[in-house]
CSV table of C-alpha atoms in Angstrom, one decimal:
chain,number,residue,atom,x,y,z
A,15,MET,CA,101.7,-172.2,-69.1
A,16,GLN,CA,103.5,-174.7,-65.9
A,17,ASP,CA,105.8,-171.8,-64.5
A,18,ALA,CA,103.5,-168.8,-66.6
A,19,THR,CA,103.7,-165.4,-64.4
A,20,HIS,CA,100.6,-166.5,-62.5
A,21,VAL,CA,97.9,-164.0,-62.6
A,22,VAL,CA,94.7,-163.1,-60.3
A,23,VAL,CA,91.5,-160.5,-60.8
A,24,VAL,CA,89.6,-160.2,-58.7
A,25,ASP,CA,86.4,-157.8,-60.0
A,26,ASP,CA,82.9,-158.6,-60.0
A,27,HIS,CA,83.1,-157.6,-64.0
A,28,LYS,CA,83.4,-160.4,-66.0
A,29,ASP,CA,83.7,-158.1,-68.5
A,30,ILE,CA,86.2,-156.9,-67.0
A,31,ARG,CA,87.6,-160.1,-65.7
A,32,ASP,CA,87.6,-161.8,-69.4
A,33,LEU,CA,89.4,-159.0,-70.9
A,34,VAL,CA,92.2,-159.5,-68.7
A,35,ARG,CA,92.6,-162.5,-68.5
A,36,LYS,CA,91.8,-162.8,-72.6
A,37,TYR,CA,94.7,-159.9,-72.8
A,38,LEU,CA,97.3,-161.2,-70.2
A,39,GLU,CA,96.9,-165.0,-71.7
A,40,GLN,CA,97.8,-163.2,-75.0
A,41,GLN,CA,100.9,-162.7,-73.6
A,42,GLY,CA,102.6,-165.7,-70.7
A,43,TYR,CA,100.7,-165.0,-68.6
A,44,LYS,CA,99.0,-167.3,-65.6
A,45,VAL,CA,95.5,-165.9,-65.2
A,46,SER,CA,92.3,-166.8,-62.7
A,47,VAL,CA,89.9,-164.9,-62.3
A,48,ALA,CA,87.7,-164.4,-58.6
A,49,GLU,CA,84.6,-161.9,-58.8
A,50,GLY,CA,85.1,-162.3,-54.7
A,51,GLY,CA,87.4,-163.1,-51.7
A,52,PRO,CA,86.1,-166.7,-50.7
A,53,THR,CA,87.0,-167.6,-54.3
A,54,LEU,CA,90.5,-165.6,-53.9
A,55,ARG,CA,90.4,-166.5,-50.7
A,56,ARG,CA,90.0,-170.9,-52.2
A,57,ILE,CA,93.4,-169.8,-55.1
A,58,LEU,CA,95.4,-169.1,-52.1
A,59,GLU,CA,94.8,-171.6,-51.0
A,60,ARG,CA,96.0,-174.1,-53.4
A,61,GLN,CA,97.7,-172.4,-56.1
A,62,THR,CA,101.2,-169.9,-55.4
A,63,VAL,CA,100.1,-166.4,-56.9
A,64,ASP,CA,102.5,-163.7,-57.9
A,65,LEU,CA,101.0,-160.9,-58.7
A,66,ILE,CA,97.1,-159.6,-57.6
A,67,ILE,CA,94.4,-157.5,-59.7
A,68,LEU,CA,92.0,-156.8,-57.4
A,69,ASP,CA,89.3,-154.5,-57.8
A,70,VAL,CA,88.6,-151.8,-54.7
A,71,MET,CA,84.7,-151.4,-55.7
A,72,MET,CA,82.8,-154.5,-55.4
A,73,PRO,CA,80.3,-155.3,-52.5
A,74,GLY,CA,80.6,-156.3,-49.4
A,75,GLU,CA,84.2,-157.9,-49.2
A,76,ASP,CA,85.7,-155.0,-50.8
A,77,GLY,CA,89.1,-154.1,-52.5
A,78,ILE,CA,90.4,-152.4,-49.5
A,79,SER,CA,89.4,-155.6,-47.0
A,80,LEU,CA,90.3,-157.9,-48.9
A,81,CYS,CA,94.2,-156.2,-48.7
A,82,ARG,CA,94.4,-156.1,-46.1
A,83,GLN,CA,93.6,-159.7,-45.3
A,84,VAL,CA,96.8,-160.0,-48.5
A,85,ARG,CA,99.2,-158.3,-46.4
A,86,ALA,CA,98.3,-160.3,-43.5
A,87,SER,CA,99.8,-163.4,-44.0
A,88,GLY,CA,102.1,-162.1,-47.4
A,89,ASP,CA,104.1,-159.9,-49.5
A,90,ILE,CA,101.9,-161.4,-52.7
A,91,PRO,CA,101.8,-157.9,-55.4
A,92,ILE,CA,98.8,-156.2,-55.5
A,93,ILE,CA,97.6,-153.6,-57.7
A,94,PHE,CA,94.5,-151.7,-57.9
A,95,LEU,CA,92.0,-150.6,-60.2
A,96,THR,CA,89.6,-147.9,-58.7
A,97,ALA,CA,87.2,-146.2,-59.8
A,98,VAL,CA,88.4,-143.3,-57.9
A,99,ALA,CA,91.6,-140.8,-58.8
A,100,GLU,CA,91.9,-138.6,-55.7
A,101,ASP,CA,94.9,-139.3,-54.2
A,102,THR,CA,93.5,-138.8,-50.8
A,103,ASP,CA,92.0,-142.7,-52.3
A,104,ARG,CA,95.5,-143.3,-53.8
A,105,ILE,CA,98.0,-142.6,-50.3
A,106,VAL,CA,94.8,-145.2,-48.6
A,107,GLY,CA,95.8,-148.2,-50.9
A,108,LEU,CA,99.2,-147.2,-50.3
A,109,GLU,CA,99.1,-147.7,-47.0
A,110,LEU,CA,97.2,-150.6,-46.3
A,111,GLY,CA,99.7,-152.1,-49.1
A,112,ALA,CA,99.8,-151.6,-51.9
A,113,ASP,CA,101.9,-152.6,-55.1
A,114,ASP,CA,99.7,-149.5,-57.6
A,115,TYR,CA,96.5,-148.7,-58.9
A,116,LEU,CA,95.0,-148.1,-62.0
A,117,VAL,CA,92.3,-145.5,-62.5
A,118,LYS,CA,89.3,-147.2,-64.9
A,119,PRO,CA,88.7,-146.9,-67.9
A,120,PHE,CA,92.7,-148.0,-68.6
A,121,ASN,CA,94.6,-149.1,-71.4
A,122,PRO,CA,95.2,-153.1,-71.1
A,123,ARG,CA,98.8,-152.2,-72.6
A,124,GLU,CA,99.0,-149.5,-69.2
A,125,LEU,CA,98.3,-152.6,-66.8
A,126,LEU,CA,100.3,-154.8,-68.2
A,127,ALA,CA,103.7,-152.1,-68.0
A,128,ARG,CA,102.4,-152.0,-64.1
A,129,ILE,CA,102.3,-155.8,-63.8
A,130,ARG,CA,105.8,-155.6,-65.1
A,131,ALA,CA,106.6,-153.1,-63.1
A,132,VAL,CA,105.6,-154.6,-60.1
A,133,LEU,CA,106.8,-158.2,-60.4
A,134,ARG,CA,110.2,-156.5,-61.5
A,135,ARG,CA,110.9,-154.2,-58.4
A,136,ALA,CA,109.5,-156.9,-56.0
A,137,THR,CA,112.6,-158.9,-56.9
A,138,SER,CA,114.7,-157.0,-57.4
A,139,PHE,CA,115.2,-155.6,-54.0
A,140,PRO,CA,116.6,-157.2,-51.2
A,141,PRO,CA,113.5,-158.4,-49.1
A,142,ALA,CA,112.7,-156.2,-46.3
A,143,ARG,CA,113.0,-158.1,-42.4
A,144,ALA,CA,110.3,-159.2,-40.4
A,145,ILE,CA,110.8,-156.7,-38.1
A,146,LEU,CA,107.9,-155.0,-38.2
A,147,ASP,CA,105.7,-157.7,-36.9
A,148,ARG,CA,106.2,-155.7,-33.5
A,149,ARG,CA,104.1,-152.5,-33.0
A,150,ILE,CA,107.1,-150.7,-31.7
A,151,VAL,CA,111.1,-150.8,-32.2
A,152,ARG,CA,114.5,-148.8,-31.5
A,153,ILE,CA,117.2,-148.1,-33.5
A,154,ASP,CA,119.7,-145.4,-32.3
A,155,ARG,CA,118.9,-143.7,-29.5
A,156,TRP,CA,114.4,-143.7,-30.4
A,157,LYS,CA,111.9,-145.6,-30.4
A,158,LEU,CA,109.5,-146.0,-33.6
A,159,ASP,CA,106.1,-146.7,-32.4
A,160,LEU,CA,104.9,-148.3,-35.9
A,161,GLY,CA,101.1,-148.4,-35.3
A,162,ARG,CA,101.3,-144.2,-34.6
A,163,GLN,CA,103.8,-143.3,-37.4
A,164,GLU,CA,105.8,-141.5,-33.9
A,165,ILE,CA,109.7,-141.2,-32.5
A,166,PHE,CA,110.1,-141.1,-29.0
A,167,GLY,CA,113.2,-140.7,-27.7
A,168,ASP,CA,115.0,-141.4,-24.4
A,169,ASP,CA,113.0,-138.1,-22.8
A,170,GLY,CA,109.0,-140.1,-23.8
A,171,VAL,CA,108.7,-136.8,-25.7
A,172,GLY,CA,106.8,-137.8,-28.7
A,173,VAL,CA,108.0,-136.8,-32.6
A,174,PRO,CA,105.3,-137.2,-34.9
A,175,LEU,CA,106.0,-138.1,-38.7
A,176,SER,CA,103.9,-136.7,-41.8
A,177,THR,CA,103.2,-140.0,-44.2
A,178,ALA,CA,106.2,-139.9,-46.4
A,179,GLU,CA,108.7,-139.9,-43.9
A,180,PHE,CA,107.6,-142.2,-42.3
A,181,ARG,CA,107.2,-144.8,-45.5
A,182,LEU,CA,111.0,-143.6,-46.0
A,183,LEU,CA,112.8,-145.2,-42.4
A,184,LYS,CA,110.3,-148.0,-42.2
A,185,VAL,CA,111.8,-148.7,-45.4
A,186,PHE,CA,115.0,-148.5,-43.8
A,187,ILE,CA,114.7,-150.1,-40.8
A,188,GLU,CA,113.4,-153.4,-42.8
A,189,ARG,CA,116.4,-152.8,-44.6
A,190,PRO,CA,118.9,-152.0,-41.6
A,191,GLY,CA,123.0,-151.5,-43.3
A,192,LEU,CA,122.4,-151.9,-47.0
A,193,ILE,CA,123.3,-149.5,-49.1
A,194,LEU,CA,119.7,-148.5,-51.3
A,195,SER,CA,119.6,-146.0,-54.3
A,196,ARG,CA,117.5,-143.3,-54.9
A,197,GLU,CA,115.2,-145.1,-57.5
A,198,GLN,CA,115.5,-147.9,-55.5
A,199,LEU,CA,113.3,-146.0,-52.3
A,200,LEU,CA,111.5,-144.1,-54.6
A,201,ASP,CA,110.4,-146.8,-55.9
A,202,LEU,CA,110.1,-148.5,-52.1
A,203,THR,CA,108.0,-145.8,-50.6
A,204,ALA,CA,106.1,-144.5,-53.4
A,205,GLY,CA,106.2,-147.1,-56.6
A,206,ARG,CA,104.4,-145.2,-59.6
A,207,THR,CA,102.5,-143.2,-57.6
A,208,ALA,CA,105.2,-140.9,-56.7
A,209,ASP,CA,103.5,-137.5,-57.5
A,210,ILE,CA,101.6,-137.8,-54.8
A,211,PHE,CA,104.7,-137.4,-52.3
A,212,ASP,CA,108.4,-135.2,-52.9
A,213,ARG,CA,110.1,-136.3,-56.1
A,214,SER,CA,113.2,-135.6,-54.4
A,215,ILE,CA,114.5,-138.4,-51.9
A,216,ASP,CA,117.7,-136.0,-51.2
A,217,ASN,CA,115.0,-133.7,-49.8
A,218,GLN,CA,113.2,-136.8,-48.0
A,219,VAL,CA,116.2,-137.8,-46.8
A,220,SER,CA,117.2,-134.2,-44.9
A,221,ARG,CA,113.3,-133.7,-43.0
A,222,LEU,CA,114.1,-137.1,-41.8
A,223,ARG,CA,117.6,-136.7,-40.4
A,224,LYS,CA,116.7,-133.3,-39.1
A,225,LYS,CA,114.1,-135.1,-36.6
A,226,ILE,CA,116.8,-137.4,-36.0
A,227,GLU,CA,119.5,-136.7,-35.9
A,228,GLU,CA,121.2,-135.0,-32.6
A,229,ASN,CA,123.6,-133.5,-35.9
A,230,PRO,CA,122.2,-133.8,-39.6
A,231,LYS,CA,125.1,-132.0,-40.8
A,232,ASN,CA,127.1,-135.1,-39.6
A,233,PRO,CA,124.6,-137.4,-39.4
A,234,THR,CA,125.1,-141.3,-37.2
A,235,ILE,CA,121.9,-142.7,-38.6
A,236,ILE,CA,121.4,-142.4,-41.9
A,237,LYS,CA,124.3,-141.8,-44.0
A,238,THR,CA,124.1,-140.9,-47.0
A,239,HIS,CA,127.0,-143.2,-50.5
A,240,TRP,CA,128.4,-140.8,-52.9
A,241,GLY,CA,126.9,-142.0,-56.0
A,242,GLY,CA,125.2,-145.1,-54.4
A,243,GLY,CA,122.3,-143.4,-52.6
A,244,TYR,CA,121.9,-144.1,-48.6
A,245,SER,CA,121.6,-146.1,-45.5
A,246,LEU,CA,121.8,-146.5,-42.5
A,247,CYS,CA,124.1,-147.1,-40.0
A,248,ALA,CA,121.8,-147.7,-36.4
A,249,GLU,CA,121.3,-150.7,-34.3
A,250,VAL,CA,117.4,-151.6,-35.2
A,251,ALA,CA,115.8,-154.1,-32.4
A,252,PRO,CA,112.1,-155.4,-31.7
A,253,GLU,CA,111.5,-152.8,-28.1
């Protein structure tokens, strides 16, 4: 058990905590449980945690605020549990940094499958550069405002980005020069909730090129690697 993957279940309902803990322990995981933020923080201070299962709707500190706290200090994978199935709520969760969503009531076997998928993605992808702690990042002749999700040219005119375009560009600037396959890009931008975005990464890249390339038909910033995917070939630097 010492080398087992450590999962923390955060939910204010004891029956859910106990159900998930019992099932995951049967699957070989080390499981800690927390009824809210204070217990979660104590666990994070004292132990190494590989993944957090986090209920969204909790009294006091809800899952949204706890997700912000976790993301401010690290990149532990997070799966949200929620009673709300609306697309807008899923998008909010993704933008806060959640890796996946599961709607209550859920089948423990589906939760296990999602845990395995999230952990696989977390360990198989190239690590992100820490450049995105800056508000403004320069990419070639563009400046990207991470807070406003806009890019600005040398003329200072802003070009708004859709949520999908921003997430895609963010993935590229976190991993400049690396060739990312279409499957990797889809996982990194949308994860298991890919159905709420355009399923075609090629279409997303095409739309993004129309906004940032001088000649979208002969791109120099986002290059295509036939059979391999795409890479960001421009220099990335904090402004």
